[in-house]
Coordinates of C-alpha atoms and ligand atoms in Angstrom, one line a residue:
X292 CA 0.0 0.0 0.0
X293 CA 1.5 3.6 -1.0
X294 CA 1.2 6.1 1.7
X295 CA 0.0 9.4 0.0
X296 CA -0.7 12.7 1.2
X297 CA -1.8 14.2 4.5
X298 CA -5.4 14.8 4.9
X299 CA -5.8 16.0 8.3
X300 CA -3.5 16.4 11.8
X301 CA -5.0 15.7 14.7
X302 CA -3.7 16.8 18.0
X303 CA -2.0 13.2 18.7
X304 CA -2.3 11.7 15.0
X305 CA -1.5 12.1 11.1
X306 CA -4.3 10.8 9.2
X307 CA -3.2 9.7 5.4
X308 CA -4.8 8.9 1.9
X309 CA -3.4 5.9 0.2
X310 CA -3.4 4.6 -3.1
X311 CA -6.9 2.9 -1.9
X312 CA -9.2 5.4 -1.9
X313 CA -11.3 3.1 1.0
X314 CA -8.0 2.9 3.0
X315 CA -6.3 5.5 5.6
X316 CA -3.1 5.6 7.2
X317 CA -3.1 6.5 10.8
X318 CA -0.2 7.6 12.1
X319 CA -0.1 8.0 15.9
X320 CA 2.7 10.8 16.8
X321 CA 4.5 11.3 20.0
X322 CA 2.8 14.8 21.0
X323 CA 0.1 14.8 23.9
X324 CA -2.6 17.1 24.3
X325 CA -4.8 18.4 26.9
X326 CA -7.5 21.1 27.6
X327 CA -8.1 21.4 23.9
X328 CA -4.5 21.8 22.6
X329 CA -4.0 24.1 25.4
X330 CA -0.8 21.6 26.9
X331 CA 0.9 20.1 24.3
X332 CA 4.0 18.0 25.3
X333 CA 6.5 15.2 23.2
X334 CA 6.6 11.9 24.8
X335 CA 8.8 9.4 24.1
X336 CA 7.1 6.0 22.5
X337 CA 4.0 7.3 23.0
X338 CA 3.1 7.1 19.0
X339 CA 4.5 3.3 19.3
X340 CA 2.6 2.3 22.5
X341 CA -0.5 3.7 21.3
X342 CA -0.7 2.3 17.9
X343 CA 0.1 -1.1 19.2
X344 CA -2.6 -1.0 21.9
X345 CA -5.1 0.0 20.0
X346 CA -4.8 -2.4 17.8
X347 CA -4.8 -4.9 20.5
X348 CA -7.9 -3.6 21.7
X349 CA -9.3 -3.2 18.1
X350 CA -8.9 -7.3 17.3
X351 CA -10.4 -7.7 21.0
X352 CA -13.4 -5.8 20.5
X353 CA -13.5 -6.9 16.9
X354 CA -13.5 -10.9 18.4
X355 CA -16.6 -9.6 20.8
X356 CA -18.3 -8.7 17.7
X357 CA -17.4 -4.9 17.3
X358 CA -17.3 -4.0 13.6
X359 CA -14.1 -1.5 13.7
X360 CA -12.0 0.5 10.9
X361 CA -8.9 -1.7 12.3
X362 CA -6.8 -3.3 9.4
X363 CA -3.9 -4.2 10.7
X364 CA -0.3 -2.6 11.4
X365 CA 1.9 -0.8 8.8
X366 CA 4.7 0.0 11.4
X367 CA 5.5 0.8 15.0
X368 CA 3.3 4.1 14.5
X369 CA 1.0 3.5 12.1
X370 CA -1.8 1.2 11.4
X371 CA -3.9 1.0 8.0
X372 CA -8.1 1.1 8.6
X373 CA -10.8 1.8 6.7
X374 CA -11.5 5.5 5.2
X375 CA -15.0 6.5 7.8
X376 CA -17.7 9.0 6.9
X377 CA -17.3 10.4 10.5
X378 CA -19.8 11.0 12.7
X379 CA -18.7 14.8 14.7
X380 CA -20.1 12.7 17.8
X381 CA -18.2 11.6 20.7
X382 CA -19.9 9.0 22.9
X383 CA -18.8 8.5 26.2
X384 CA -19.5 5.7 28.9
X385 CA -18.7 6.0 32.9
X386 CA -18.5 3.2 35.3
X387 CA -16.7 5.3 38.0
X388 CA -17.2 9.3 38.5
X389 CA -14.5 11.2 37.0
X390 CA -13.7 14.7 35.0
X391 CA -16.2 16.5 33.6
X392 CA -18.9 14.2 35.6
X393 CA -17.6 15.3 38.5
X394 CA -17.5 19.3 37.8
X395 CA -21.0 19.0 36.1
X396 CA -23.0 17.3 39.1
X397 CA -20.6 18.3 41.8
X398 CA -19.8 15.2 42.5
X399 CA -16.3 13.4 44.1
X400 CA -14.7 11.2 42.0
X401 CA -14.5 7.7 42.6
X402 CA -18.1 6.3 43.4
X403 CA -18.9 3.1 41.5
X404 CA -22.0 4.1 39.4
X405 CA -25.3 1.8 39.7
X406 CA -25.6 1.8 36.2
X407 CA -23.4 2.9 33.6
X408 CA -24.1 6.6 32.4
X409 CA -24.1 7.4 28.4
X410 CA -23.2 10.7 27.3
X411 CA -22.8 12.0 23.5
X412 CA -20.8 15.4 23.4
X413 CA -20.1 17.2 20.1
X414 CA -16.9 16.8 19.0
X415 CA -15.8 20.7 18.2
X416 CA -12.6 22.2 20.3
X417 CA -13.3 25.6 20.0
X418 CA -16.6 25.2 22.0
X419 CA -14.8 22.7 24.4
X420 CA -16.8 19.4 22.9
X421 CA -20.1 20.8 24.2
X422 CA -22.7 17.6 26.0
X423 CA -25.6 17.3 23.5
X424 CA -28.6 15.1 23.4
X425 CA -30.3 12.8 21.0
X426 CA -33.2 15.7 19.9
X427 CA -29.7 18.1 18.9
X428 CA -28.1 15.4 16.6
X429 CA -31.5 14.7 15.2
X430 CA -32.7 18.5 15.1
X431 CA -29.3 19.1 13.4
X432 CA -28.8 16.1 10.9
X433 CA -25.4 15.0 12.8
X434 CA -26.7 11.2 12.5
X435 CA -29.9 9.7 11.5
X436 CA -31.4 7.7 14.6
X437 CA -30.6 4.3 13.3
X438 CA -27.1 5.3 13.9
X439 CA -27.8 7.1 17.2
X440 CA -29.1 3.5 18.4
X441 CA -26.5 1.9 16.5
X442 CA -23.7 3.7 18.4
X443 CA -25.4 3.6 22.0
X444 CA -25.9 -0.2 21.4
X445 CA -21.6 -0.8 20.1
X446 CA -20.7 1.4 23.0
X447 CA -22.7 -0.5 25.5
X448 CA -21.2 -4.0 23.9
X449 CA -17.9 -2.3 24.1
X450 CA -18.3 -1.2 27.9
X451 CA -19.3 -5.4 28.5
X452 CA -16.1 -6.4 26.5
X453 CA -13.8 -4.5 28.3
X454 CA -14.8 -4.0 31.5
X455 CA -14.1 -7.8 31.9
X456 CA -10.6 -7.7 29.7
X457 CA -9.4 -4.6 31.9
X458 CA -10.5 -6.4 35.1
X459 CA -8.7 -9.7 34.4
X460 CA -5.7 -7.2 34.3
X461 CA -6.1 -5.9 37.6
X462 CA -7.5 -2.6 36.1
X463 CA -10.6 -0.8 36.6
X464 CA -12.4 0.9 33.4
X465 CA -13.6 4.2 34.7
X466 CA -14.8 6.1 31.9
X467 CA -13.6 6.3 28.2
X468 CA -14.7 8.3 24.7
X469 CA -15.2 6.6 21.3
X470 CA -16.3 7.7 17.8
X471 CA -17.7 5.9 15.1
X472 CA -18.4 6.3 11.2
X473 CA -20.1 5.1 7.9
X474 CA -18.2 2.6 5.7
X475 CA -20.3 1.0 3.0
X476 CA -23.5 1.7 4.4
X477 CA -22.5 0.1 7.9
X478 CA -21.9 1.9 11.6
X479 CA -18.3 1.2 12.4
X480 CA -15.9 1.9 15.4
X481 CA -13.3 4.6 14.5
X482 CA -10.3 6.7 16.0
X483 CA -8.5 4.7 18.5
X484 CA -9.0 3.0 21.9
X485 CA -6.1 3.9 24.0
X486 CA -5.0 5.6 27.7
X487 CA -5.2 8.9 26.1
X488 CA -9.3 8.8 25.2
X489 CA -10.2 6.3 28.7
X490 CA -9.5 6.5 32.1
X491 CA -8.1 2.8 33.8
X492 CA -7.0 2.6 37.2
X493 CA -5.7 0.4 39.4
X494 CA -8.1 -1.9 40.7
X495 CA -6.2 -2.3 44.1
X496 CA -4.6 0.9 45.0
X497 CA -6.6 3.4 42.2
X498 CA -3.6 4.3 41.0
X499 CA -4.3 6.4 37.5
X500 CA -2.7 4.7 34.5
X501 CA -3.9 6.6 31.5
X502 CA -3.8 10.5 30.3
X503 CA -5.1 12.3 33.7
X504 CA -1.4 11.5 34.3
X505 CA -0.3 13.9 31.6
X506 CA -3.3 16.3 32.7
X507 CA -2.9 16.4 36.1
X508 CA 1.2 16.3 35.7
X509 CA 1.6 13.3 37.6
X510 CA 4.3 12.2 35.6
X511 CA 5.2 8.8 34.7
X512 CA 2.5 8.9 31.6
X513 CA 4.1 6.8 29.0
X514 CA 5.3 4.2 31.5
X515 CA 2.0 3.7 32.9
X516 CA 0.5 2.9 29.2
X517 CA 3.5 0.5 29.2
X518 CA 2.1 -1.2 32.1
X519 CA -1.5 -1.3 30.9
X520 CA -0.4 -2.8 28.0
X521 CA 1.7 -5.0 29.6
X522 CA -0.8 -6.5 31.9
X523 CA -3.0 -6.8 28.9
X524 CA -0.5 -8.9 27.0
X525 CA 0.4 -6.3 24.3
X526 CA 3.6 -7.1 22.0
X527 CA 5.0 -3.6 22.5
X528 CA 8.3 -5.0 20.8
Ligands
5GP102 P1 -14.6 13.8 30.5 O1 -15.9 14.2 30.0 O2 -14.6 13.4 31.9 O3 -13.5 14.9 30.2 O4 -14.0 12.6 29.7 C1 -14.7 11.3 29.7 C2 -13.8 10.3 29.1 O5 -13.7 10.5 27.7 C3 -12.3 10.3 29.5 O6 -11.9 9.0 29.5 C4 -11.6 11.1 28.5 O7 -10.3 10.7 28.4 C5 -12.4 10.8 27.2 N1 -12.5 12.0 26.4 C6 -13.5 12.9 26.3 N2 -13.3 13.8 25.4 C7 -12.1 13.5 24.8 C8 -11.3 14.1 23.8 O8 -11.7 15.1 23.2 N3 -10.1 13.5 23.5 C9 -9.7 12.4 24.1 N4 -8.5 11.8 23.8 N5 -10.5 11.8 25.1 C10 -11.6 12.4 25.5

């Protein structure tokens, strides 16, 4: 496959056109963002670690019957998937309070929910990815409500998938953001699933192992993906 030109950078990845025009290189870059591009720092193997565990996680979820835009890898930073119509959603699960919840409801973070709470926000940085409900993506066209459904019901399977793979690792999933798109008439998952879009801690001591690291500058943020994805049984090599 020949890589082509850029079509858009993201804050933590290069997205590519290929001489496919249904494929997309992703390339996963060492910069780290937070507060809307407000803190932007280089980290060493992050780009690596993140491309390899989300592919991990892509296969996984893929195996639990999660249709993804995952292909396969290209090289340590870059994977090849499928070229989404985007949705400019973000959906968002939490198991634990965290972030946003937390400021929102005045809440303390921590408490184990009753049930899991769904949230879609709009993805757009210069409003801060705003919390919208299903009547604004309908009253605006963002997604017909087939795919609202579709997306609540693949973020719910992904939340059952892995809850459980996280907690045979000794990790709790608190809270985590994906995105989906269109490809060939069917809802797929997009982006990426890695520490830098979910929140995992510790089940025993709830110590944080993914981007509230980088956020909070707790330090130690590339070495504590390293761990997740070594307790997971990622090839990192
Ligand atoms: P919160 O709403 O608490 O800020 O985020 C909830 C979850 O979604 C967290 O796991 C957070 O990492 C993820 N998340 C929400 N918005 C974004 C985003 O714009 N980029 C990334 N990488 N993750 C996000």
């Amino acid at each position: 496959m020949e890589k082509r030109e850029e079509l858009y950078a993201g804050k933590a990845k290069s997205v590519y056109l290929t001489d496919d025009p249904d494929r997309l290189i992703l390339h996963y870059r060492n910069d780290t963002s937070a507060f809307d591009g407000e803190k932007i720092e280089q980290l060493d193997r992050k780009g690596a670690v993140n491309n390899k565990f989300s592919a991990f996680i892509m296969q996984k979820l893929e195996d639990a019957g999660v249709p993804t835009h995952h292909e396969g890898l290209l090289s340590d930073e870059e994977s090849v998937v499928k070229k989404l119509d985007m949705f400019p959603i973000e959906c968002v699960i939490r198991n634990i309070t965290a972030g946003s919840l937390c400021k929102r409801l005045g809440v303390e973070e921590g408490m184990d929910l009753q049930t899991p709470i769904f949230e879609f926000f709009l993805k757009n940085d210069e409003l801060h990815d705003p919390m919208i409900n299903e009547y604004h993506i309908r009253a605006f066209g963002w997604a017909d409500d087939e795919a609202v459904e579709k997306m609540k019901e693949l973020t719910f399977r992904v939340n059952d998938t892995l809850t459980r793979l996280f907690a045979d690792a000794g990790l709790l999933l608190v809270d985590y953001k994906l995105e989906f798109g269109r490809y060939q008439g069917e809802i797929l998952l997009g982006d990426e699933f890695t520490p830098d879009g979910c929140r995992l801690w510790d089940a025993e001591t709830r110590k944080k192992l993914d981007k509230d690291r980088f956020r909070q500058g707790l330090g130690g943020v590339v070495e504590a993906y390293e761990e997740v994805a070594r307790r997971l049984g990622v090839d990192l090599s």
